[in-house]
Tab-separated table of C-alpha atoms in Angstrom:
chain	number	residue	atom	x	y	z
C	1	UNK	CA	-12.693	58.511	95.655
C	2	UNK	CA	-9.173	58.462	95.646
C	3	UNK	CA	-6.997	59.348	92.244
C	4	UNK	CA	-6.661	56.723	89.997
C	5	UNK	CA	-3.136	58.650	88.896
C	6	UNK	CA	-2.434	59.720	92.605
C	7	UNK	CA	-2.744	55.857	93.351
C	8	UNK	CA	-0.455	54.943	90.265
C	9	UNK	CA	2.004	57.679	91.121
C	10	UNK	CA	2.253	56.270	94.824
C	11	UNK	CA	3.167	52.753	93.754
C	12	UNK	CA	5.516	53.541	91.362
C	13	UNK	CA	7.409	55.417	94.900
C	14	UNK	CA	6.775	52.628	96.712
C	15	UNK	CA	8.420	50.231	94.042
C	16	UNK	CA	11.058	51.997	93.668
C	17	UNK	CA	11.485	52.470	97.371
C	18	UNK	CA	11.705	48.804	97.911
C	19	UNK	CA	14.120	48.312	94.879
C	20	UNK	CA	16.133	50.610	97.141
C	21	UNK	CA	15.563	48.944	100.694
C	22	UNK	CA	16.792	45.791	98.990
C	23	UNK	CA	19.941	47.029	97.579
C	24	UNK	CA	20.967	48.784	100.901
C	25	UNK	CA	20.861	45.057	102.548
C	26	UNK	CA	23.176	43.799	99.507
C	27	UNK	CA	26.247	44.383	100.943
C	28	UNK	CA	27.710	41.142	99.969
C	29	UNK	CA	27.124	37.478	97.406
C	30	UNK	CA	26.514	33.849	99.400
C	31	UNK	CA	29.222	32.922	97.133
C	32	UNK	CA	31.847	36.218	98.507
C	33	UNK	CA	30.795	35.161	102.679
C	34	UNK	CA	31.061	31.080	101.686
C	35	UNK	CA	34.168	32.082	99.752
C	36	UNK	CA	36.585	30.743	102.840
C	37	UNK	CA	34.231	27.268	103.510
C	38	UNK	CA	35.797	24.492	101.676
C	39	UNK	CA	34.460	22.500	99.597
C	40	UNK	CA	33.184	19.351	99.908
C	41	UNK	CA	34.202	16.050	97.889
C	42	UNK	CA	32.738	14.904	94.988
C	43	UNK	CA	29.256	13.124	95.361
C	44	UNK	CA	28.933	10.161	93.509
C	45	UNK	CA	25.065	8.903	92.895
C	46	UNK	CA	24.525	5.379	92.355
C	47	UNK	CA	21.506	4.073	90.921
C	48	UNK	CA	19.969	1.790	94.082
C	49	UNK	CA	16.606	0.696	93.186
C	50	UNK	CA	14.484	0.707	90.068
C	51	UNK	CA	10.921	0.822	90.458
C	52	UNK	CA	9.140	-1.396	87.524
C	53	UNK	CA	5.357	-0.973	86.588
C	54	UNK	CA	4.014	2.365	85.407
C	55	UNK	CA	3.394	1.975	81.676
C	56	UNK	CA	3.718	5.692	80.764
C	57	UNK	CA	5.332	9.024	81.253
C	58	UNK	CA	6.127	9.295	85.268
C	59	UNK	CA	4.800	12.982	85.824
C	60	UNK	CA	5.353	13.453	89.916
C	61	UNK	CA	6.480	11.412	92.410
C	62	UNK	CA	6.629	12.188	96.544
C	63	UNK	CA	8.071	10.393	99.320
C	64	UNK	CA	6.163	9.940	102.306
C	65	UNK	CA	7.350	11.235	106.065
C	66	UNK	CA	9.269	8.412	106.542
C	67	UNK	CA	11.561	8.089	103.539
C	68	UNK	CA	10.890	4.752	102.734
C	69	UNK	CA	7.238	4.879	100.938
C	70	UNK	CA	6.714	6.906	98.047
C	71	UNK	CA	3.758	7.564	95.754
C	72	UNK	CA	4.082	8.109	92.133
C	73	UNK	CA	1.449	9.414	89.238
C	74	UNK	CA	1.876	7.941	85.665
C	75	UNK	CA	-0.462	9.246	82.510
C	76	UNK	CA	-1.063	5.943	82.731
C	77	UNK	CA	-3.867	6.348	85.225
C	78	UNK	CA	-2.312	4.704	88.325
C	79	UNK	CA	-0.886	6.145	91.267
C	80	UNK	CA	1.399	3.545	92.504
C	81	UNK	CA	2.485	3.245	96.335
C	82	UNK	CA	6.086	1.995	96.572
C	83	UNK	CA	8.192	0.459	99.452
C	84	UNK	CA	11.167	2.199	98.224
C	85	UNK	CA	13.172	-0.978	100.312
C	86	UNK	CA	11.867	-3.798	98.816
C	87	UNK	CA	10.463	-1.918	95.553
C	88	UNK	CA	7.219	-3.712	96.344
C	89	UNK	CA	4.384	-1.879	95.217
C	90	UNK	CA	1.950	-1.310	97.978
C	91	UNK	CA	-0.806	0.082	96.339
C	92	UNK	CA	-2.078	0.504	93.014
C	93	UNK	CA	-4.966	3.316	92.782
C	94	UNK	CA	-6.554	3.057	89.257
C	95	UNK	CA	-7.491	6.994	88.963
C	96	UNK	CA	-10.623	8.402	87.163
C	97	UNK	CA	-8.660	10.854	85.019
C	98	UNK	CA	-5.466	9.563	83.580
C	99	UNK	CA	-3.845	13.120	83.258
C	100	UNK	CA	-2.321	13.692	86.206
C	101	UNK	CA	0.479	16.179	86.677
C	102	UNK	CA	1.028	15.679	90.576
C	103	UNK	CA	0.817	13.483	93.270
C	104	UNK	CA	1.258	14.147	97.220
C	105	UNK	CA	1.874	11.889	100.272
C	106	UNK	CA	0.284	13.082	103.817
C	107	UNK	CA	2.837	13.922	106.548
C	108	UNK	CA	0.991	11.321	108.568
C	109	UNK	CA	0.753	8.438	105.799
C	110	UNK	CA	-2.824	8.100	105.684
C	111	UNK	CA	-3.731	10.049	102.392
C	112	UNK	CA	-2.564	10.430	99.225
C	113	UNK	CA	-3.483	13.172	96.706
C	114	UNK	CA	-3.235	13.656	93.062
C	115	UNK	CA	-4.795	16.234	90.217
C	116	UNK	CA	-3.997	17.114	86.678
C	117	UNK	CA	-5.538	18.446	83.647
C	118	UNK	CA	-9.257	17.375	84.942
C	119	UNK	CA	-8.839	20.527	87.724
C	120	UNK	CA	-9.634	18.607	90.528
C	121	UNK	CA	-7.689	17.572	93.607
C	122	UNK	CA	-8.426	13.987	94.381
C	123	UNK	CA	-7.268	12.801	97.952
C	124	UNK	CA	-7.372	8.775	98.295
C	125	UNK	CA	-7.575	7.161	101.801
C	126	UNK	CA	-5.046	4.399	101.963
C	127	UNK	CA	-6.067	3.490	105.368
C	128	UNK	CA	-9.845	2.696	105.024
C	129	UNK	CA	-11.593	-0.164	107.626
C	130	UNK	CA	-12.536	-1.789	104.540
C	131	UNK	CA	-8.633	-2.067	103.898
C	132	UNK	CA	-8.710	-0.989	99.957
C	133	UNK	CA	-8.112	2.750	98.862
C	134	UNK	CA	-10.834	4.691	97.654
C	135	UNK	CA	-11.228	8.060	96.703
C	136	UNK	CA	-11.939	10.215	100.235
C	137	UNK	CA	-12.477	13.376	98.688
C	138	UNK	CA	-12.837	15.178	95.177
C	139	UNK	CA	-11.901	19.316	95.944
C	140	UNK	CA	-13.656	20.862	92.534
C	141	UNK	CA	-12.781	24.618	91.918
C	142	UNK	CA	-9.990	25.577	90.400
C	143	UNK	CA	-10.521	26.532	86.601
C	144	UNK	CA	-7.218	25.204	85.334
C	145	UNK	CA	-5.003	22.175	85.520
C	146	UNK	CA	-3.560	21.084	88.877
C	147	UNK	CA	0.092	21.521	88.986
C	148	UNK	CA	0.801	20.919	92.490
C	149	UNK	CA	-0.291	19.984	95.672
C	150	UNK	CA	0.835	19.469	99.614
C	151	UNK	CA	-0.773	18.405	102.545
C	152	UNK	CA	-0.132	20.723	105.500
C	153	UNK	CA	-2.186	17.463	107.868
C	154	UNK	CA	-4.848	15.408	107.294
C	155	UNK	CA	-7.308	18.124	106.958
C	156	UNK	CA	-6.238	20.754	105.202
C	157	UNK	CA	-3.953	20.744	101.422
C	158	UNK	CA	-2.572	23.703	99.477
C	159	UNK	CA	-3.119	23.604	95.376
C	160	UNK	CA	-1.937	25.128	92.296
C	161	UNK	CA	-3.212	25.197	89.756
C	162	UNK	CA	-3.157	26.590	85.705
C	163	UNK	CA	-5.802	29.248	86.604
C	164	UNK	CA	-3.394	31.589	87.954
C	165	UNK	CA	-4.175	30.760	91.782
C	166	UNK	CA	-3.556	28.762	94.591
C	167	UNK	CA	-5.678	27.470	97.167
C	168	UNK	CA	-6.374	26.074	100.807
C	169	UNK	CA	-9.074	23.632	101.409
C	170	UNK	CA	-10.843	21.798	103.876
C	171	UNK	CA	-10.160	18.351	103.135
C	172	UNK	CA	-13.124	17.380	105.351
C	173	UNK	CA	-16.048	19.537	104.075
C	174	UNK	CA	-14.291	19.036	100.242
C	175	UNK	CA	-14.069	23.281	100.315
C	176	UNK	CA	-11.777	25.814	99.236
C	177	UNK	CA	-11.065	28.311	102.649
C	178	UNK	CA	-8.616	30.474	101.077
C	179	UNK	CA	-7.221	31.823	97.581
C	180	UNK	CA	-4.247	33.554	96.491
C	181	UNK	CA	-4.770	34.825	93.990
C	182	UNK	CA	-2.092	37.526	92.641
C	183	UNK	CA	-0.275	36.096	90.182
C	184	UNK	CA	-0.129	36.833	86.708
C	185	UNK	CA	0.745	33.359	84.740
C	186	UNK	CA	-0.183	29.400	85.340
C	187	UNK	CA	0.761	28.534	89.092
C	188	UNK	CA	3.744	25.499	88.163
C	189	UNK	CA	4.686	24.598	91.854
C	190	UNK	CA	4.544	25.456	95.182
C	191	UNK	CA	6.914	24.324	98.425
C	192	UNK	CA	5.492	24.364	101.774
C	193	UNK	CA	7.980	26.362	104.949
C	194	UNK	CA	9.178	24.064	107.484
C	195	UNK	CA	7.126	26.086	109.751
C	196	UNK	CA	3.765	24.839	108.036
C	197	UNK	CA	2.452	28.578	108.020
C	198	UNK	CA	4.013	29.327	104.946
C	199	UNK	CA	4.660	28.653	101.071
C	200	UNK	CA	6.092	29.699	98.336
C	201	UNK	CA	4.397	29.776	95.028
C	202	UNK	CA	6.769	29.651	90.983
C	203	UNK	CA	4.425	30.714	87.915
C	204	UNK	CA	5.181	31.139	84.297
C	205	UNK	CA	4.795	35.319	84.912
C	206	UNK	CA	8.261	34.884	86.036
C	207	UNK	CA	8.085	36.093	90.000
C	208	UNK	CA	7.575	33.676	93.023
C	209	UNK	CA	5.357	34.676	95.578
C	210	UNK	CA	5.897	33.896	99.036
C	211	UNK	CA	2.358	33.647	101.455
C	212	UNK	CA	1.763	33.553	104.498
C	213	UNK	CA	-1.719	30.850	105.119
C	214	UNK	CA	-2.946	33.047	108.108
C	215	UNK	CA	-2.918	36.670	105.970
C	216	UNK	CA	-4.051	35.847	102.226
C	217	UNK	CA	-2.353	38.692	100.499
C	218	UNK	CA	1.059	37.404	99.420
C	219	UNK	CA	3.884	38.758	102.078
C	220	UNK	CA	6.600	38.971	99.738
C	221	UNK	CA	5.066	38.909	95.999
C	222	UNK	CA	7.095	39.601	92.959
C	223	UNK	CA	10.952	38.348	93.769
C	224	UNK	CA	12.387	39.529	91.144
C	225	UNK	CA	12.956	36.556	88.283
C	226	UNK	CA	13.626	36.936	84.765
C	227	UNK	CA	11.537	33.951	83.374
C	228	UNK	CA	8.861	31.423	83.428
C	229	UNK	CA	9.729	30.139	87.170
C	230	UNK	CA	8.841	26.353	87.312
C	231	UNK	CA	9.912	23.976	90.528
C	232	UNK	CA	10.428	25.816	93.759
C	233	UNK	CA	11.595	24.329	97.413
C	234	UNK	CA	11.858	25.895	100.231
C	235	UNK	CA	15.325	25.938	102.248
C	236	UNK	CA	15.135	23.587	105.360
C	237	UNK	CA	15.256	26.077	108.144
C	238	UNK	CA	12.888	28.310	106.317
C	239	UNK	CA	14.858	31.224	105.538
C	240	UNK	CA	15.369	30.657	101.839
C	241	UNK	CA	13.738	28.792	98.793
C	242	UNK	CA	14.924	28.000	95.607
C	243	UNK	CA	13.857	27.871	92.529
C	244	UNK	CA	14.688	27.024	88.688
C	245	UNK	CA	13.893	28.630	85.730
C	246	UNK	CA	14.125	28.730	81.871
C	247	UNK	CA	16.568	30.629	81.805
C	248	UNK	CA	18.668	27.637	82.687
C	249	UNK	CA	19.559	29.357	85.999
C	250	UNK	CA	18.671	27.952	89.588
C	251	UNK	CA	18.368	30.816	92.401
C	252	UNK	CA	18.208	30.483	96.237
C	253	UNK	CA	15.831	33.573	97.583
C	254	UNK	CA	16.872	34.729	100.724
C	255	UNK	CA	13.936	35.683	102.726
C	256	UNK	CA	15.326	37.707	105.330
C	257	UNK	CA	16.904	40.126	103.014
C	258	UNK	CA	13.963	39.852	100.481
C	259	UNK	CA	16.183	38.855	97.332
C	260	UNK	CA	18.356	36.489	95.591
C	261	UNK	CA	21.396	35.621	96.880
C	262	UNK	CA	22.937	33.895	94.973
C	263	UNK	CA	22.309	31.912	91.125
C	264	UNK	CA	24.056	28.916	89.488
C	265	UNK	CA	23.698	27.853	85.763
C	266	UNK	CA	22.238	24.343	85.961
C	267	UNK	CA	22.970	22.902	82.570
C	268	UNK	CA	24.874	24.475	79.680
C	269	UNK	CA	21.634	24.142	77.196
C	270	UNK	CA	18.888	26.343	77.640
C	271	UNK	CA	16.251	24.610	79.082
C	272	UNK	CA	13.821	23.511	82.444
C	273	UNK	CA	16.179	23.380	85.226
C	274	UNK	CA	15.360	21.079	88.220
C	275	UNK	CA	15.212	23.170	91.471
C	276	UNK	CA	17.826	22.786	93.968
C	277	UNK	CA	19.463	24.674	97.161
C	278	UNK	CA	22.777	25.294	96.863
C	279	UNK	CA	25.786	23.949	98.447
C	280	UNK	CA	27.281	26.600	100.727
C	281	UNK	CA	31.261	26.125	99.065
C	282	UNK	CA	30.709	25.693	95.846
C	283	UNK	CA	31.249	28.487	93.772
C	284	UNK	CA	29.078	30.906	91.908
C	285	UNK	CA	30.469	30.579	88.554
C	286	UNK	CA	31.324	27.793	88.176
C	287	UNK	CA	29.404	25.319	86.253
C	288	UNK	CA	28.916	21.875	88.155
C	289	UNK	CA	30.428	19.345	86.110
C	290	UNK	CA	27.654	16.575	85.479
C	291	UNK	CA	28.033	13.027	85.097
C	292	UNK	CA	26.222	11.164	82.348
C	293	UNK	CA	23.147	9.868	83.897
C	294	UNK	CA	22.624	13.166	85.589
C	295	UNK	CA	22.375	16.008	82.870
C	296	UNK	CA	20.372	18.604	84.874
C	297	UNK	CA	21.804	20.896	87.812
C	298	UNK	CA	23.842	18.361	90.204
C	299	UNK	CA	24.446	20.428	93.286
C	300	UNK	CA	23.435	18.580	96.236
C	301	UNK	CA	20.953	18.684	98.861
C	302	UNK	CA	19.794	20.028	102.031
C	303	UNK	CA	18.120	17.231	104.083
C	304	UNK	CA	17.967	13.878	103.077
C	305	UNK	CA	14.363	13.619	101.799
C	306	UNK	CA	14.734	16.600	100.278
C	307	UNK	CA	17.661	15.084	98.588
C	308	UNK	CA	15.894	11.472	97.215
C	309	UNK	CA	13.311	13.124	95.972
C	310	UNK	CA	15.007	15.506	93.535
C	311	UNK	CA	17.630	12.874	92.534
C	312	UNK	CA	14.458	10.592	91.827
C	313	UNK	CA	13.311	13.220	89.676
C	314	UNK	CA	16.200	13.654	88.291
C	315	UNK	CA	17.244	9.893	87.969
C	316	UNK	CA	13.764	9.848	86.066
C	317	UNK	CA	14.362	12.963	83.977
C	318	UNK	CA	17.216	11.435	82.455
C	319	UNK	CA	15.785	7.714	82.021
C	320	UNK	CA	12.852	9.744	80.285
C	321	UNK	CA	15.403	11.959	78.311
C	322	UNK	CA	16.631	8.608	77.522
C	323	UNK	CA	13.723	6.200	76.673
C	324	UNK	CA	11.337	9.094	75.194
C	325	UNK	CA	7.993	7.815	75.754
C	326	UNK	CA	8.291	4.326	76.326
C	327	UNK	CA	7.898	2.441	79.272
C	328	UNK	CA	8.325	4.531	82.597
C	329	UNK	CA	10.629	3.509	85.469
C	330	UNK	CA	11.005	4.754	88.567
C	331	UNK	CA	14.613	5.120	89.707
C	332	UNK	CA	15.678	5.641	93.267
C	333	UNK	CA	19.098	6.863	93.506
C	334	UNK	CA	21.573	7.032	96.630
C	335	UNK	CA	25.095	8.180	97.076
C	336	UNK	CA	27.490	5.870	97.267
C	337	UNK	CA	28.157	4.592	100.599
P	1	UNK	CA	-18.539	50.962	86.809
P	2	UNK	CA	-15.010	49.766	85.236
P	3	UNK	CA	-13.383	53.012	86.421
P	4	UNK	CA	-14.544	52.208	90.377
P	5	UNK	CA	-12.916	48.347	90.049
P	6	UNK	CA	-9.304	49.632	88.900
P	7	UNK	CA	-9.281	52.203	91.554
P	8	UNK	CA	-9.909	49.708	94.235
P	9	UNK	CA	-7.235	47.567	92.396
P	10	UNK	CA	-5.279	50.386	92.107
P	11	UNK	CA	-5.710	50.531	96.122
P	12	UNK	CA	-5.154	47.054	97.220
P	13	UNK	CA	-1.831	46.853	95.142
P	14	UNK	CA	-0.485	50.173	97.202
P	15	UNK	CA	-1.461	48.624	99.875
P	16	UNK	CA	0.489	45.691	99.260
P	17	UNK	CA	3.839	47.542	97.816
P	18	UNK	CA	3.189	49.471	101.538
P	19	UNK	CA	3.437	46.117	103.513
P	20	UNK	CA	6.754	45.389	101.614
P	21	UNK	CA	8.257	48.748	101.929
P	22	UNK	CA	7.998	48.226	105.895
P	23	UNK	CA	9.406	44.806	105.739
P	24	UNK	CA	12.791	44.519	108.141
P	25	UNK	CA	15.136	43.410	105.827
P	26	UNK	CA	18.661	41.934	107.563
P	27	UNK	CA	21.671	42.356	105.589
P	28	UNK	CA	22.787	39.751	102.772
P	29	UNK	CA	26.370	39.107	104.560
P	30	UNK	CA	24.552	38.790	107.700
P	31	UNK	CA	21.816	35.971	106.582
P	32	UNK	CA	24.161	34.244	104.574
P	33	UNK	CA	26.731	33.888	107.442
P	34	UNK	CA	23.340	32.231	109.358
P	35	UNK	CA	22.665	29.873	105.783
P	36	UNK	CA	25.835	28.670	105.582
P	37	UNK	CA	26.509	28.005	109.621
P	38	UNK	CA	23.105	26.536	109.598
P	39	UNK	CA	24.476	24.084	106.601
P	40	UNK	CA	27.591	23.466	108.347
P	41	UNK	CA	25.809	22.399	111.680
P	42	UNK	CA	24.030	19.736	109.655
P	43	UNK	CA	26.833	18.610	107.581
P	44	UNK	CA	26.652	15.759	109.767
P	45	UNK	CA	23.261	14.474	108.746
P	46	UNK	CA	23.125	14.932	105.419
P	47	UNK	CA	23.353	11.231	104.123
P	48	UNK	CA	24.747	12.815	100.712
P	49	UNK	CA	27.925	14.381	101.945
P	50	UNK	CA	28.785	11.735	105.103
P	51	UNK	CA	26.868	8.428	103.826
P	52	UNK	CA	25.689	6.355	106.689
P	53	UNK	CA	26.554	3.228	107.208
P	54	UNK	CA	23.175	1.151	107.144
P	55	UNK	CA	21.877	2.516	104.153
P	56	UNK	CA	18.589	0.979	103.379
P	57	UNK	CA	18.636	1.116	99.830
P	58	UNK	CA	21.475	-0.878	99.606
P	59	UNK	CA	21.469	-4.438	98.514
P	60	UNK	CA	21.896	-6.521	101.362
P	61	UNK	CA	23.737	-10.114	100.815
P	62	UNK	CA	20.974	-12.232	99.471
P	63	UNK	CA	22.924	-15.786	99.427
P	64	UNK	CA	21.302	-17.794	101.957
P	65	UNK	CA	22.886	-21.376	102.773
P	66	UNK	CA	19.812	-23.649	103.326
């Protein structure tokens, strides 16, 4: 049986030797090597659609593959399928627990998901012979709220959830396959890679973890963050993520060199940041100026559905920020043509 | 025995720190350079920075002469 101290001793060395590896690799900022890019022009963002009908706080919205539906999860108790063109609501699933915290659309359109504070990830099939939506399948075993969830196809979806963990089920035999389980605080997001092998995980112990599905262990655990880590997405090509944080600062991760590259302050208050990549020119200090109906971090996007959704959520935010608790709205926002 | 289940803890997390030690890590200058060409390639496509001309969120012209 192996030293408990000789153990202890050895991964302090090892800590410290990857504390080293990474600061041998940080030659350099993003912001010093984009330095000579110039900058792009101002983005204006133009309210294009309002979406009318949920009747309470809007907690999680998701477009669907083809940027035109989107499904959205109200404490109300409905999850509401919108034509984003016509803002016609499509469907209208009446949910069995009204506190949901997140909502997912299917890469393929078929399913939709939801979950909140009743644990349980609750995929509805929008496609049935019958032609209504019922509930396909109930996945029961996480011990805490779900935060998040994404469908990686019509079989399998990836959770997180309160109780510290994540997991991988089988959509089809309503069972959890894998866990990963590792970190240290309630699991608030999670952003599948482009690659569909793997995610990256933000929880309130103030690291992200990025996993790979096929090896459980976490690849690259503990990126070093200073605070509760909320909303994380991952990079379009798959070699970054980024994330935002109470500490009112958003950070791209750069995989490759296993740390952050680069930070920006989101909003001058303290306070939940929305996450965001970063735009290549723009530089590291300074603070974005924001425009009135946009109070959280305003740097732009990466692809265009990437783009909607967080200036939906944003659009939202502030209409929430706004209205308090009254009647919710949906707001789809597009830059000006 | 308490003692047995922190030592196999214990284990697993050296284990883990041992996988990240070995990880190939390229340099910052080098993977940014590869970020921000990779942003630059797509500049084209973003609909944020060049706005495309049939966007489908827009309103269309709803007077219609009957």
């Amino acid at each position: 049986m192996a030293d408990l101290e000789q153990l202890r001793q050895e991964a302090e060395n090892l800590r410290k030797k990857i504390r080293d590896a990474r600061m041998a690799v940080a030659d350099t900022s993003l912001s010093e090597v984009a330095s000579e890019v110039p900058p792009i022009n101002r983005i204006s963002l133009r309210t294009r659609k309002t979406l009318r009908g949920h009747l309470a706080k809007i907690y999680a919205m998701h477009w669907a593959s083809d940027s035109r539906n989107l499904v959205s999860a109200s404490q109300d108790g409905k999850l509401i399928v919108w034509d984003a063109y016509t803002t016609n609501k499509i469907h209208a699933i009446p949910l069995r627990s009204s506190w949901v915290m997140t909502c997912a659309y299917a890469p393929s359109g078929s399913f939709v998901a939801c979950g909140g504070l009743d644990n349980i990830c609750s995929i509805y099939s929008l496609k049935t012979r019958e032609g209504n939506v019922r509930v396909s399948k109930e996945l029961q075993g996480h011990t805490g709220y779900l935060s998040s969830c994404r469908f990686l196809d019509d079989s399998r979806i990836l959770t997180s959830s309160g109780d510290m963990s994540c997991g991988l089920w089988d959509i089809e035999h309503g069972q959890q396959v894998l866990g990963f389980v590792g970190h240290t605080g309630d699991v608030m997001s999670l952003s599948v890679g482009p690659d569909n092998n793997t995610f990256v995980s933000g929880a309130c112990d103030a690291t992200s973890k990025l996993w790979d599905i096929r090896v459980v262990s976490a690849t690259r655990p503990s990126l070093d963050m200073r605070v509760t880590s909320t909303p994380s997405l991952f990079f379009p090509n798959g070699q970054g993520f980024a994330t935002g944080s109470d500490d009112a600062l958003c950070r791209l991760f750069d995989i490759r060199a296993d740390q952050a590259s680069s930070h920006i302050l989101g909003s001058e208050e303290r306070g939940r940041t929305r996450s965001q990549t970063r735009r290549m020119s723009e530089k590291e200090d300074e603070t974005t100026p924001t425009k009135p109906s946009v109070k959280r971090a305003s740097t732009t996007t990466q692809t265009a559905k990437e783009g909607e959704e967080f200036l939906e959520r944003q659009a939202k935010q502030a209409k929430l920020d706004e209205n308090g608790d009254k009647a919710g709205t949906a707001e789809a926002t597009e830059a000006e043509a | 025995m308490s003692q047995a289940g922190t030592v196999m803890q214990a284990q697993k997390m050296v284990e883990q720190l041992r996988e990240q030690a070995a990880l190939d890590r390229i340099k910052v200058s080098d993977s940014s350079r590869d970020l921000i060409s990779y942003v630059q390639q797509n500049e084209a496509m973003d609909p944020l920075v060049n706005p495309a001309e049939n966007n489908p969120f827009k309103e269309r012209n709803k007077c219609i002469l009957l």
